[in-house]
mmCIF file of C-alpha atoms and ligand atoms in Angstrom:
data_model
loop_
_atom_site.group_PDB
_atom_site.id
_atom_site.type_symbol
_atom_site.label_atom_id
_atom_site.label_comp_id
_atom_site.label_asym_id
_atom_site.label_seq_id
_atom_site.Cartn_x
_atom_site.Cartn_y
_atom_site.Cartn_z
ATOM 1 C CA MET A 18 5.678 -46.679 19.415
ATOM 2 C CA LEU A 19 5.601 -49.954 17.543
ATOM 3 C CA ILE A 20 7.255 -50.693 14.220
ATOM 4 C CA THR A 21 5.824 -53.915 12.806
ATOM 5 C CA ASN A 22 6.400 -56.114 9.790
ATOM 6 C CA ALA A 23 10.113 -55.240 9.563
ATOM 7 C CA ARG A 24 13.235 -57.161 8.592
ATOM 8 C CA ILE A 25 15.126 -56.305 11.754
ATOM 9 C CA ALA A 26 18.906 -56.187 11.462
ATOM 10 C CA THR A 27 19.695 -56.527 15.168
ATOM 11 C CA MET A 28 23.502 -56.402 14.575
ATOM 12 C CA THR A 29 23.998 -59.058 17.233
ATOM 13 C CA GLY A 30 25.876 -61.405 14.882
ATOM 14 C CA ALA A 31 29.658 -61.657 14.501
ATOM 15 C CA GLN A 32 31.050 -59.084 12.061
ATOM 16 C CA GLY A 33 33.316 -61.547 10.272
ATOM 17 C CA ALA A 34 30.490 -63.974 9.447
ATOM 18 C CA GLU A 35 29.331 -64.617 5.889
ATOM 19 C CA GLY A 36 26.352 -63.252 4.024
ATOM 20 C CA GLU A 37 23.723 -61.578 6.165
ATOM 21 C CA LYS A 38 24.829 -63.360 9.369
ATOM 22 C CA PRO A 39 26.456 -60.287 11.001
ATOM 23 C CA LEU A 40 23.020 -58.646 10.927
ATOM 24 C CA ALA A 41 21.294 -61.468 12.887
ATOM 25 C CA ILE A 42 18.017 -60.705 11.139
ATOM 26 C CA VAL A 43 14.572 -61.198 12.670
ATOM 27 C CA GLU A 44 12.135 -61.731 9.798
ATOM 28 C CA GLY A 45 8.595 -60.378 10.172
ATOM 29 C CA GLY A 46 9.768 -58.573 13.268
ATOM 30 C CA ALA A 47 8.568 -55.779 15.474
ATOM 31 C CA VAL A 48 10.316 -53.265 17.721
ATOM 32 C CA ALA A 49 8.410 -51.498 20.485
ATOM 33 C CA THR A 50 9.735 -48.456 22.277
ATOM 34 C CA ASP A 51 8.792 -46.753 25.502
ATOM 35 C CA GLY A 52 10.259 -43.308 26.059
ATOM 36 C CA ASP A 53 13.797 -43.438 24.706
ATOM 37 C CA ARG A 54 14.269 -47.206 25.168
ATOM 38 C CA ILE A 55 13.603 -50.359 23.169
ATOM 39 C CA VAL A 56 11.209 -52.536 25.169
ATOM 40 C CA TYR A 57 10.428 -55.317 22.706
ATOM 41 C CA VAL A 58 12.277 -56.986 19.833
ATOM 42 C CA GLY A 59 10.777 -60.105 18.294
ATOM 43 C CA HIS A 60 8.139 -61.430 15.965
ATOM 44 C CA SER A 61 5.295 -59.077 15.088
ATOM 45 C CA SER A 62 2.781 -61.616 16.386
ATOM 46 C CA GLY A 63 4.056 -61.282 19.983
ATOM 47 C CA ALA A 64 4.431 -57.496 20.022
ATOM 48 C CA PRO A 65 2.673 -55.368 22.646
ATOM 49 C CA GLY A 66 0.052 -52.799 21.625
ATOM 50 C CA ALA A 67 1.057 -49.181 21.148
ATOM 51 C CA GLU A 68 -0.398 -45.732 20.506
ATOM 52 C CA GLN A 69 1.663 -45.174 17.380
ATOM 53 C CA VAL A 70 1.998 -48.125 14.980
ATOM 54 C CA ILE A 71 4.200 -48.003 11.903
ATOM 55 C CA ASP A 72 3.994 -50.717 9.255
ATOM 56 C CA ALA A 73 7.496 -51.231 7.842
ATOM 57 C CA GLN A 74 6.092 -53.216 4.896
ATOM 58 C CA GLY A 75 8.952 -55.694 5.052
ATOM 59 C CA ALA A 76 11.749 -53.117 4.838
ATOM 60 C CA LEU A 77 15.092 -53.367 6.642
ATOM 61 C CA LEU A 78 15.153 -51.845 10.134
ATOM 62 C CA ALA A 79 18.629 -51.191 11.550
ATOM 63 C CA PRO A 80 20.005 -49.443 14.618
ATOM 64 C CA GLY A 81 20.559 -45.715 14.089
ATOM 65 C CA LEU A 82 23.862 -45.290 12.268
ATOM 66 C CA ILE A 83 26.851 -43.967 14.210
ATOM 67 C CA ASP A 84 29.632 -41.936 12.621
ATOM 68 C CA PRO A 85 32.715 -42.487 14.814
ATOM 69 C CA HIS A 86 35.107 -40.019 13.117
ATOM 70 C CA THR A 87 34.323 -36.506 11.870
ATOM 71 C CA HIS A 88 35.945 -33.088 11.991
ATOM 72 C CA LEU A 89 32.750 -31.306 11.011
ATOM 73 C CA ILE A 90 33.072 -28.066 12.963
ATOM 74 C CA PHE A 91 35.176 -25.722 10.837
ATOM 75 C CA ALA A 92 34.983 -22.664 8.624
ATOM 76 C CA GLY A 93 36.234 -22.038 5.095
ATOM 77 C CA ASP A 94 37.077 -24.510 2.386
ATOM 78 C CA ARG A 95 40.204 -25.999 0.831
ATOM 79 C CA ALA A 96 38.956 -26.718 -2.663
ATOM 80 C CA GLY A 97 42.122 -25.071 -4.003
ATOM 81 C CA GLU A 98 44.253 -27.626 -2.166
ATOM 82 C CA HIS A 99 42.154 -30.400 -3.627
ATOM 83 C CA ALA A 100 42.912 -29.068 -7.108
ATOM 84 C CA GLN A 101 46.617 -28.800 -6.181
ATOM 85 C CA ARG A 102 46.596 -32.452 -5.117
ATOM 86 C CA LEU A 103 44.848 -33.479 -8.300
ATOM 87 C CA ALA A 104 47.703 -31.726 -10.118
ATOM 88 C CA GLY A 105 50.259 -33.810 -8.203
ATOM 89 C CA ALA A 106 50.955 -32.131 -4.824
ATOM 90 C CA SER A 107 50.723 -34.310 -1.733
ATOM 91 C CA TYR A 108 48.655 -33.689 1.442
ATOM 92 C CA LEU A 109 51.824 -33.487 3.550
ATOM 93 C CA ASP A 110 53.600 -31.140 1.069
ATOM 94 C CA ILE A 111 50.674 -28.726 1.241
ATOM 95 C CA ALA A 112 50.700 -28.898 5.043
ATOM 96 C CA ARG A 113 54.459 -28.194 5.145
ATOM 97 C CA THR A 114 53.994 -24.979 3.160
ATOM 98 C CA GLY A 115 51.436 -23.441 5.527
ATOM 99 C CA GLY A 116 48.256 -24.855 4.008
ATOM 100 C CA GLY A 117 46.396 -27.882 5.281
ATOM 101 C CA ILE A 118 45.082 -27.896 8.841
ATOM 102 C CA HIS A 119 46.612 -24.463 9.559
ATOM 103 C CA SER A 120 44.643 -22.869 6.786
ATOM 104 C CA THR A 121 41.401 -24.147 8.368
ATOM 105 C CA VAL A 122 42.593 -23.006 11.808
ATOM 106 C CA ARG A 123 42.945 -19.458 10.455
ATOM 107 C CA ALA A 124 39.477 -19.544 8.863
ATOM 108 C CA THR A 125 37.884 -21.091 11.958
ATOM 109 C CA ARG A 126 39.376 -18.565 14.358
ATOM 110 C CA ALA A 127 38.196 -15.743 12.084
ATOM 111 C CA ALA A 128 34.642 -17.065 11.770
ATOM 112 C CA SER A 129 31.830 -15.847 14.010
ATOM 113 C CA ASP A 130 30.161 -18.161 16.506
ATOM 114 C CA GLU A 131 27.002 -18.056 14.386
ATOM 115 C CA GLN A 132 28.862 -19.144 11.243
ATOM 116 C CA LEU A 133 30.523 -22.066 12.984
ATOM 117 C CA ILE A 134 27.296 -23.210 14.618
ATOM 118 C CA ALA A 135 25.337 -22.946 11.365
ATOM 119 C CA GLY A 136 27.951 -24.884 9.364
ATOM 120 C CA ALA A 137 28.242 -27.695 11.901
ATOM 121 C CA ARG A 138 24.483 -27.918 12.388
ATOM 122 C CA GLU A 139 23.877 -28.167 8.654
ATOM 123 C CA ARG A 140 26.374 -31.044 8.362
ATOM 124 C CA LEU A 141 24.838 -32.814 11.357
ATOM 125 C CA GLN A 142 21.367 -32.411 9.884
ATOM 126 C CA ARG A 143 22.532 -33.946 6.611
ATOM 127 C CA LEU A 144 23.933 -36.918 8.525
ATOM 128 C CA ALA A 145 20.706 -37.234 10.532
ATOM 129 C CA ARG A 146 18.575 -37.301 7.396
ATOM 130 C CA SER A 147 20.693 -40.249 6.179
ATOM 131 C CA GLY A 148 19.994 -42.222 9.343
ATOM 132 C CA VAL A 149 22.932 -41.170 11.537
ATOM 133 C CA THR A 150 21.694 -40.701 15.103
ATOM 134 C CA SER A 151 25.100 -40.229 16.811
ATOM 135 C CA ALA A 152 28.242 -38.609 15.431
ATOM 136 C CA GLU A 153 31.627 -38.094 16.975
ATOM 137 C CA VAL A 154 33.003 -34.614 16.238
ATOM 138 C CA LYS A 155 36.611 -33.593 16.842
ATOM 139 C CA THR A 156 37.976 -30.168 17.669
ATOM 140 C CA GLY A 157 41.455 -29.514 16.284
ATOM 141 C CA TYR A 158 40.880 -26.329 14.295
ATOM 142 C CA GLY A 159 41.295 -24.044 17.319
ATOM 143 C CA LEU A 160 44.803 -24.954 18.494
ATOM 144 C CA SER A 161 44.871 -22.597 21.457
ATOM 145 C CA ILE A 162 43.283 -23.262 24.819
ATOM 146 C CA GLN A 163 40.643 -20.647 24.248
ATOM 147 C CA ASP A 164 39.861 -21.647 20.637
ATOM 148 C CA GLU A 165 39.663 -25.373 21.371
ATOM 149 C CA LEU A 166 37.270 -24.737 24.265
ATOM 150 C CA ARG A 167 35.268 -22.423 22.014
ATOM 151 C CA LEU A 168 34.763 -25.249 19.514
ATOM 152 C CA LEU A 169 33.514 -27.560 22.263
ATOM 153 C CA ARG A 170 31.090 -24.900 23.438
ATOM 154 C CA LEU A 171 29.826 -24.165 19.910
ATOM 155 C CA LEU A 172 29.428 -27.861 19.190
ATOM 156 C CA ARG A 173 26.926 -28.100 22.001
ATOM 157 C CA GLU A 174 24.956 -25.292 20.376
ATOM 158 C CA ALA A 175 25.207 -26.841 16.917
ATOM 159 C CA ALA A 176 23.947 -30.180 18.202
ATOM 160 C CA ARG A 177 20.809 -28.603 19.630
ATOM 161 C CA GLY A 178 17.951 -29.536 17.339
ATOM 162 C CA ALA A 179 20.243 -31.166 14.770
ATOM 163 C CA GLY A 180 18.696 -34.593 15.308
ATOM 164 C CA CYS A 181 22.037 -36.263 15.779
ATOM 165 C CA GLU A 182 23.738 -36.627 19.151
ATOM 166 C CA VAL A 183 27.266 -35.253 19.140
ATOM 167 C CA ILE A 184 30.081 -37.068 20.929
ATOM 168 C CA PRO A 185 32.726 -34.328 21.241
ATOM 169 C CA THR A 186 36.410 -35.256 21.094
ATOM 170 C CA LEU A 187 39.340 -33.024 22.004
ATOM 171 C CA LEU A 188 41.922 -33.179 19.193
ATOM 172 C CA ALA A 189 44.428 -30.675 20.515
ATOM 173 C CA LEU A 190 47.355 -32.521 18.909
ATOM 174 C CA HIS A 191 46.076 -32.057 15.363
ATOM 175 C CA ALA A 192 48.866 -29.728 14.225
ATOM 176 C CA ALA A 193 51.465 -27.776 16.194
ATOM 177 C CA PRO A 194 50.301 -24.174 16.726
ATOM 178 C CA THR A 195 52.413 -21.544 14.967
ATOM 179 C CA GLU A 196 52.367 -18.936 17.770
ATOM 180 C CA ILE A 197 54.000 -21.001 20.522
ATOM 181 C CA ASP A 198 56.590 -23.768 20.526
ATOM 182 C CA ARG A 199 55.342 -27.323 20.560
ATOM 183 C CA GLU A 200 56.691 -28.118 24.045
ATOM 184 C CA THR A 201 54.673 -25.232 25.496
ATOM 185 C CA TRP A 202 51.569 -26.418 23.602
ATOM 186 C CA LEU A 203 51.998 -29.964 24.845
ATOM 187 C CA HIS A 204 52.418 -28.708 28.395
ATOM 188 C CA GLN A 205 49.266 -26.575 28.104
ATOM 189 C CA VAL A 206 47.311 -29.457 26.611
ATOM 190 C CA VAL A 207 48.325 -31.882 29.341
ATOM 191 C CA GLU A 208 48.077 -29.551 32.332
ATOM 192 C CA ASP A 209 45.281 -27.129 31.468
ATOM 193 C CA LEU A 210 43.308 -27.798 28.296
ATOM 194 C CA THR A 211 42.497 -31.475 28.784
ATOM 195 C CA PRO A 212 40.871 -31.211 32.233
ATOM 196 C CA GLU A 213 39.100 -28.024 31.141
ATOM 197 C CA ALA A 214 37.852 -29.744 27.950
ATOM 198 C CA ALA A 215 36.400 -32.586 30.010
ATOM 199 C CA ARG A 216 34.492 -29.993 32.033
ATOM 200 C CA GLU A 217 33.350 -28.361 28.758
ATOM 201 C CA GLY A 218 31.744 -31.628 27.636
ATOM 202 C CA ALA A 219 34.464 -33.464 25.695
ATOM 203 C CA ARG A 220 33.981 -37.231 25.917
ATOM 204 C CA GLY A 221 36.985 -38.379 23.930
ATOM 205 C CA CYS A 222 40.552 -37.314 23.187
ATOM 206 C CA ASP A 223 42.584 -37.887 20.057
ATOM 207 C CA ALA A 224 46.006 -37.115 18.555
ATOM 208 C CA PHE A 225 47.514 -37.178 15.058
ATOM 209 C CA LEU A 226 50.571 -39.437 15.045
ATOM 210 C CA GLU A 227 52.411 -38.713 11.796
ATOM 211 C CA GLN A 228 55.609 -37.293 10.334
ATOM 212 C CA GLY A 229 55.074 -33.536 10.333
ATOM 213 C CA ALA A 230 52.369 -33.822 13.014
ATOM 214 C CA PHE A 231 53.137 -35.390 16.425
ATOM 215 C CA SER A 232 55.540 -38.041 17.710
ATOM 216 C CA ARG A 233 54.709 -41.192 19.638
ATOM 217 C CA ASP A 234 55.894 -39.656 22.924
ATOM 218 C CA GLU A 235 53.839 -36.513 22.393
ATOM 219 C CA CYS A 236 50.714 -38.498 21.510
ATOM 220 C CA ARG A 237 51.250 -40.753 24.509
ATOM 221 C CA LEU A 238 51.468 -37.801 26.913
ATOM 222 C CA ALA A 239 48.296 -36.186 25.515
ATOM 223 C CA LEU A 240 46.249 -39.389 25.494
ATOM 224 C CA GLU A 241 47.385 -40.370 28.988
ATOM 225 C CA ALA A 242 46.293 -36.928 30.208
ATOM 226 C CA GLY A 243 42.961 -37.494 28.455
ATOM 227 C CA ALA A 244 42.474 -40.851 30.130
ATOM 228 C CA ARG A 245 43.258 -39.272 33.523
ATOM 229 C CA ALA A 246 40.519 -36.714 32.827
ATOM 230 C CA GLY A 247 38.072 -39.521 32.023
ATOM 231 C CA LEU A 248 38.151 -39.081 28.231
ATOM 232 C CA VAL A 249 37.944 -42.039 25.849
ATOM 233 C CA PRO A 250 41.229 -42.169 23.882
ATOM 234 C CA HIS A 251 41.509 -42.486 20.082
ATOM 235 C CA LEU A 252 44.518 -42.159 17.781
ATOM 236 C CA HIS A 253 44.977 -41.084 14.142
ATOM 237 C CA ALA A 254 47.359 -43.882 13.250
ATOM 238 C CA ASP A 255 49.372 -45.133 10.263
ATOM 239 C CA GLN A 256 47.705 -42.808 7.752
ATOM 240 C CA PHE A 257 50.606 -41.696 5.536
ATOM 241 C CA SER A 258 53.440 -43.734 7.069
ATOM 242 C CA SER A 259 53.775 -46.951 9.045
ATOM 243 C CA SER A 260 54.669 -45.468 12.411
ATOM 244 C CA ALA A 261 53.492 -48.356 14.593
ATOM 245 C CA GLY A 262 50.497 -46.196 15.416
ATOM 246 C CA ALA A 263 48.153 -49.150 15.791
ATOM 247 C CA GLN A 264 50.557 -50.668 18.326
ATOM 248 C CA LEU A 265 50.624 -47.408 20.294
ATOM 249 C CA ALA A 266 46.824 -47.187 20.249
ATOM 250 C CA ALA A 267 46.602 -50.762 21.535
ATOM 251 C CA ASP A 268 49.238 -50.094 24.174
ATOM 252 C CA LEU A 269 47.320 -47.054 25.438
ATOM 253 C CA ASP A 270 44.064 -49.043 25.511
ATOM 254 C CA CYS A 271 42.525 -46.670 22.982
ATOM 255 C CA ALA A 272 38.923 -47.305 22.033
ATOM 256 C CA SER A 273 39.911 -46.900 18.390
ATOM 257 C CA ALA A 274 42.819 -46.503 16.013
ATOM 258 C CA ASP A 275 41.679 -44.527 12.990
ATOM 259 C CA HIS A 276 42.830 -44.426 9.325
ATOM 260 C CA LEU A 277 45.314 -47.359 9.224
ATOM 261 C CA GLU A 278 46.046 -47.107 5.495
ATOM 262 C CA ARG A 279 49.674 -48.122 6.311
ATOM 263 C CA ILE A 280 49.037 -50.549 9.155
ATOM 264 C CA THR A 281 51.431 -53.500 9.422
ATOM 265 C CA LEU A 282 50.737 -57.109 10.414
ATOM 266 C CA ASP A 283 52.095 -56.380 13.919
ATOM 267 C CA GLY A 284 49.669 -53.474 14.155
ATOM 268 C CA ILE A 285 46.747 -55.657 13.091
ATOM 269 C CA LEU A 286 47.612 -58.268 15.708
ATOM 270 C CA ALA A 287 48.022 -55.586 18.389
ATOM 271 C CA LEU A 288 44.547 -54.147 17.689
ATOM 272 C CA ALA A 289 42.956 -57.582 17.779
ATOM 273 C CA ARG A 290 44.661 -58.458 21.075
ATOM 274 C CA ALA A 291 43.752 -55.169 22.751
ATOM 275 C CA GLY A 292 40.175 -54.972 21.470
ATOM 276 C CA THR A 293 40.957 -51.557 19.969
ATOM 277 C CA VAL A 294 38.534 -50.942 17.100
ATOM 278 C CA ALA A 295 39.984 -50.286 13.634
ATOM 279 C CA VAL A 296 38.095 -47.267 12.294
ATOM 280 C CA LEU A 297 38.560 -47.250 8.523
ATOM 281 C CA LEU A 298 38.020 -44.030 6.585
ATOM 282 C CA PRO A 299 37.852 -45.117 2.944
ATOM 283 C CA LEU A 300 36.387 -41.847 1.668
ATOM 284 C CA ALA A 301 39.574 -40.075 2.819
ATOM 285 C CA ALA A 302 41.770 -42.636 1.080
ATOM 286 C CA TRP A 303 39.740 -42.109 -2.103
ATOM 287 C CA PHE A 304 39.770 -38.317 -1.755
ATOM 288 C CA LEU A 305 43.569 -38.294 -1.287
ATOM 289 C CA ARG A 306 44.116 -41.055 -3.852
ATOM 290 C CA GLU A 307 45.814 -43.207 -1.216
ATOM 291 C CA LYS A 308 45.614 -46.971 -0.992
ATOM 292 C CA PRO A 309 42.666 -47.739 1.344
ATOM 293 C CA ALA A 310 43.061 -49.934 4.425
ATOM 294 C CA GLN A 311 41.836 -53.501 3.887
ATOM 295 C CA ALA A 312 39.279 -55.088 6.173
ATOM 296 C CA ALA A 313 40.041 -58.768 5.512
ATOM 297 C CA PRO A 314 43.309 -59.075 7.469
ATOM 298 C CA LEU A 315 41.783 -57.168 10.385
ATOM 299 C CA LEU A 316 38.703 -59.391 10.503
ATOM 300 C CA GLU A 317 40.791 -62.538 10.062
ATOM 301 C CA ALA A 318 42.897 -61.509 13.056
ATOM 302 C CA GLY A 319 39.727 -60.992 15.115
ATOM 303 C CA ALA A 320 39.736 -57.190 15.173
ATOM 304 C CA VAL A 321 36.525 -55.160 15.061
ATOM 305 C CA VAL A 322 36.164 -52.842 12.056
ATOM 306 C CA ALA A 323 34.134 -49.625 12.044
ATOM 307 C CA LEU A 324 33.632 -47.148 9.215
ATOM 308 C CA GLY A 325 33.773 -43.367 9.655
ATOM 309 C CA SER A 326 33.020 -40.563 7.234
ATOM 310 C CA ASN A 327 35.955 -38.340 8.316
ATOM 311 C CA ILE A 328 34.066 -35.280 7.069
ATOM 312 C CA ASN A 329 36.584 -32.413 7.146
ATOM 313 C CA PRO A 330 37.605 -29.545 4.858
ATOM 314 C CA GLY A 331 40.973 -31.028 3.857
ATOM 315 C CA SER A 332 41.311 -34.745 3.388
ATOM 316 C CA GLN A 333 37.652 -35.693 2.893
ATOM 317 C CA ARG A 334 34.815 -33.380 1.957
ATOM 318 C CA ILE A 335 32.200 -35.905 0.779
ATOM 319 C CA GLU A 336 29.053 -35.884 2.932
ATOM 320 C CA SER A 337 27.253 -39.097 2.098
ATOM 321 C CA VAL A 338 26.543 -42.101 4.275
ATOM 322 C CA SER A 339 25.518 -43.986 1.173
ATOM 323 C CA LEU A 340 28.926 -43.430 -0.422
ATOM 324 C CA LEU A 341 30.614 -44.371 2.856
ATOM 325 C CA LEU A 342 28.886 -47.764 2.831
ATOM 326 C CA ALA A 343 29.797 -48.202 -0.826
ATOM 327 C CA ALA A 344 33.432 -47.248 -0.182
ATOM 328 C CA GLY A 345 33.580 -49.643 2.776
ATOM 329 C CA CYS A 346 32.657 -52.418 0.346
ATOM 330 C CA LEU A 347 34.386 -51.334 -2.861
ATOM 331 C CA LEU A 348 37.596 -49.982 -1.334
ATOM 332 C CA CYS A 349 38.031 -51.866 1.963
ATOM 333 C CA GLY A 350 36.503 -55.162 0.872
ATOM 334 C CA LEU A 351 33.687 -55.420 3.427
ATOM 335 C CA THR A 352 30.504 -57.257 2.488
ATOM 336 C CA PRO A 353 27.321 -55.119 2.608
ATOM 337 C CA ALA A 354 26.313 -56.725 5.912
ATOM 338 C CA GLN A 355 29.780 -56.198 7.411
ATOM 339 C CA ALA A 356 29.752 -52.562 6.274
ATOM 340 C CA LEU A 357 26.366 -51.938 7.892
ATOM 341 C CA TRP A 358 27.598 -53.656 11.062
ATOM 342 C CA ALA A 359 30.690 -51.404 10.926
ATOM 343 C CA CYS A 360 28.443 -48.300 10.847
ATOM 344 C CA THR A 361 26.372 -49.463 13.826
ATOM 345 C CA ALA A 362 27.704 -52.070 16.277
ATOM 346 C CA GLY A 363 31.327 -51.461 15.233
ATOM 347 C CA ALA A 364 31.058 -47.687 15.496
ATOM 348 C CA ALA A 365 29.394 -47.956 18.924
ATOM 349 C CA ARG A 366 32.372 -50.022 20.110
ATOM 350 C CA ALA A 367 34.776 -47.463 18.621
ATOM 351 C CA LEU A 368 33.200 -44.779 20.814
ATOM 352 C CA ARG A 369 32.522 -47.050 23.811
ATOM 353 C CA LEU A 370 28.797 -46.316 23.575
ATOM 354 C CA GLU A 371 27.264 -49.312 25.248
ATOM 355 C CA ASP A 372 23.649 -48.220 24.963
ATOM 356 C CA ARG A 373 23.364 -48.251 21.169
ATOM 357 C CA GLY A 374 24.592 -49.834 17.931
ATOM 358 C CA GLN A 375 22.337 -52.891 18.153
ATOM 359 C CA ILE A 376 18.594 -53.508 18.374
ATOM 360 C CA ARG A 377 18.148 -55.118 21.766
ATOM 361 C CA GLN A 378 15.729 -54.655 24.632
ATOM 362 C CA GLY A 379 16.970 -51.956 27.014
ATOM 363 C CA LEU A 380 19.131 -50.123 24.472
ATOM 364 C CA ARG A 381 18.353 -46.613 23.287
ATOM 365 C CA ALA A 382 15.640 -46.491 20.644
ATOM 366 C CA ASP A 383 17.802 -45.185 17.795
ATOM 367 C CA LEU A 384 16.486 -46.770 14.602
ATOM 368 C CA VAL A 385 16.611 -46.331 10.863
ATOM 369 C CA LEU A 386 14.163 -47.895 8.441
ATOM 370 C CA PHE A 387 15.618 -48.217 4.966
ATOM 371 C CA SER A 388 13.682 -48.170 1.709
ATOM 372 C CA THR A 389 14.835 -51.698 0.882
ATOM 373 C CA ARG A 390 14.656 -55.132 2.477
ATOM 374 C CA ASP A 391 18.053 -56.109 1.080
ATOM 375 C CA PRO A 392 21.222 -54.778 2.778
ATOM 376 C CA ALA A 393 23.118 -55.412 -0.467
ATOM 377 C CA HIS A 394 21.053 -52.668 -2.043
ATOM 378 C CA LEU A 395 22.613 -49.936 0.129
ATOM 379 C CA PRO A 396 26.166 -50.020 -1.265
ATOM 380 C CA TYR A 397 24.820 -51.083 -4.680
ATOM 381 C CA HIS A 398 22.523 -48.144 -5.404
ATOM 382 C CA ALA A 399 24.966 -45.661 -3.880
ATOM 383 C CA GLY A 400 24.892 -41.894 -4.035
ATOM 384 C CA VAL A 401 21.270 -41.663 -2.927
ATOM 385 C CA GLU A 402 20.260 -41.899 0.721
ATOM 386 C CA HIS A 403 18.028 -44.825 1.619
ATOM 387 C CA ALA A 404 16.718 -43.838 5.052
ATOM 388 C CA GLN A 405 12.941 -43.552 4.993
ATOM 389 C CA LEU A 406 12.296 -43.246 8.729
ATOM 390 C CA VAL A 407 14.769 -42.085 11.376
ATOM 391 C CA VAL A 408 14.033 -42.500 15.080
ATOM 392 C CA GLN A 409 16.328 -41.043 17.724
ATOM 393 C CA ALA A 410 15.855 -41.792 21.409
ATOM 394 C CA GLY A 411 12.314 -42.984 20.694
ATOM 395 C CA ARG A 412 11.243 -39.928 18.657
ATOM 396 C CA VAL A 413 10.535 -39.956 14.931
ATOM 397 C CA LEU A 414 12.889 -37.321 13.561
ATOM 398 C CA HIS A 415 12.481 -37.873 9.852
ATOM 399 C CA ASP A 416 9.732 -39.585 7.939
ATOM 400 C CA PHE A 417 10.444 -39.797 4.225
ATOM 401 C CA ARG A 418 8.130 -42.737 3.589
ATOM 402 C CA GLY A 419 6.744 -42.440 0.115
ATOM 403 C CA THR A 420 9.547 -40.122 -1.006
ATOM 404 C CA ALA A 421 12.669 -42.220 -0.300
ATOM 405 C CA PRO A 422 14.200 -43.759 -3.453
ATOM 406 C CA ARG A 423 12.440 -46.927 -4.567
ATOM 407 C CA CYS A 424 14.596 -50.016 -4.608
ATOM 408 C CA GLY A 425 14.440 -53.231 -6.522
HETATM 409 O O1 NIG P 519 41.649 -37.407 9.676
HETATM 410 N N1 NIG P 519 44.764 -36.519 9.446
HETATM 411 C C1 NIG P 519 44.399 -35.651 10.189
HETATM 412 N N2 NIG P 519 43.168 -35.097 10.295
HETATM 413 C C2 NIG P 519 42.182 -35.164 9.255
HETATM 414 C C3 NIG P 519 42.452 -34.176 8.185
HETATM 415 C C4 NIG P 519 42.163 -32.801 8.649
HETATM 416 C C5 NIG P 519 42.437 -31.713 7.657
HETATM 417 O O2 NIG P 519 43.169 -31.903 6.691
HETATM 418 O O3 NIG P 519 41.916 -30.612 7.897
HETATM 419 C C6 NIG P 519 41.999 -36.605 8.794
HETATM 420 O O4 NIG P 519 42.188 -36.947 7.643
#
């Protein structure tokens, strides 16, 4: 396949650079694919011939978007909690009184396999239609060995035909189970669940470091067990309190530290030094009416910033890539180019996916053609999805040309 006459955002520039520089744009460019790989990136005039030729008509061609933080396999809803929060209750108060994550655990355990697969697949399909070709998905609503492994198994089913590759992450330390004491759970997670989860297809591991959730020592034990099992470690860090979570993530050589609404200067410097990606989740900060994490100090320190949707039934229920890009700009202070970089090259780094996130020869042919030539248009005309062509692993998955919103 050959896509010609495109404004190619290769994402090979430095994220902190000004204007469109992070995108390292090739004007009048072409991308050729063979099988699932990119075989040519350059000017249209030098492109090889191909069976299938698509004229991009000058529109922006970016790598397939990557969502590095979701909790999108769950059952039930927590709209009532949202209303409670809007009336003044806090997320942690609701969790302390039996709601929150535990309420979704109850609904998820009670749901049939078919319901869980259908719900997750629908959410993945919505992401795919917006240009997301890879999404990380966490467990964490099972909270028993059997229920956590069930979610990993069902995720594989949900991903089939969804058009978006799932990167499954074991989040066993999401909340302490109510049926057994936390020491027993931690022991089970470290000794039994983690190695079994790796065999069941988990690629990452994660833990929720927070007052009312898990302590530094508990998170350390779980993430070290994950690393021993070959899982890529992540940490929910500094969301509601400054608990030196970023420093712990850096210390454990985590691929990412996620949330960071309450990160400190020491935390910022630790992430930059360790190369641990700061995954910002501005839609959750907005949803919970918290102060969002700011990108500028992270970028100034030399840290890499990624953006994640954090789709989940509790702290963030908005399913829109367009609004995520807008929130990355309006709430975190990223420029449009930096936000797009955060959703591609930055997110690939956050998941240690070395074969995607940029448009380069040899990488996987995951591509999204937007309905605009101007990256500034994406967070500007927000609330509508701008993907007009989505290619995953060399296959056209969605072709909305002619029906995508017109820009300009
Ligand atoms: O990343 N903070 C912990 N986990 C999710 C919320 C999950 C839930 O409330 O169900 C988050 O915000």
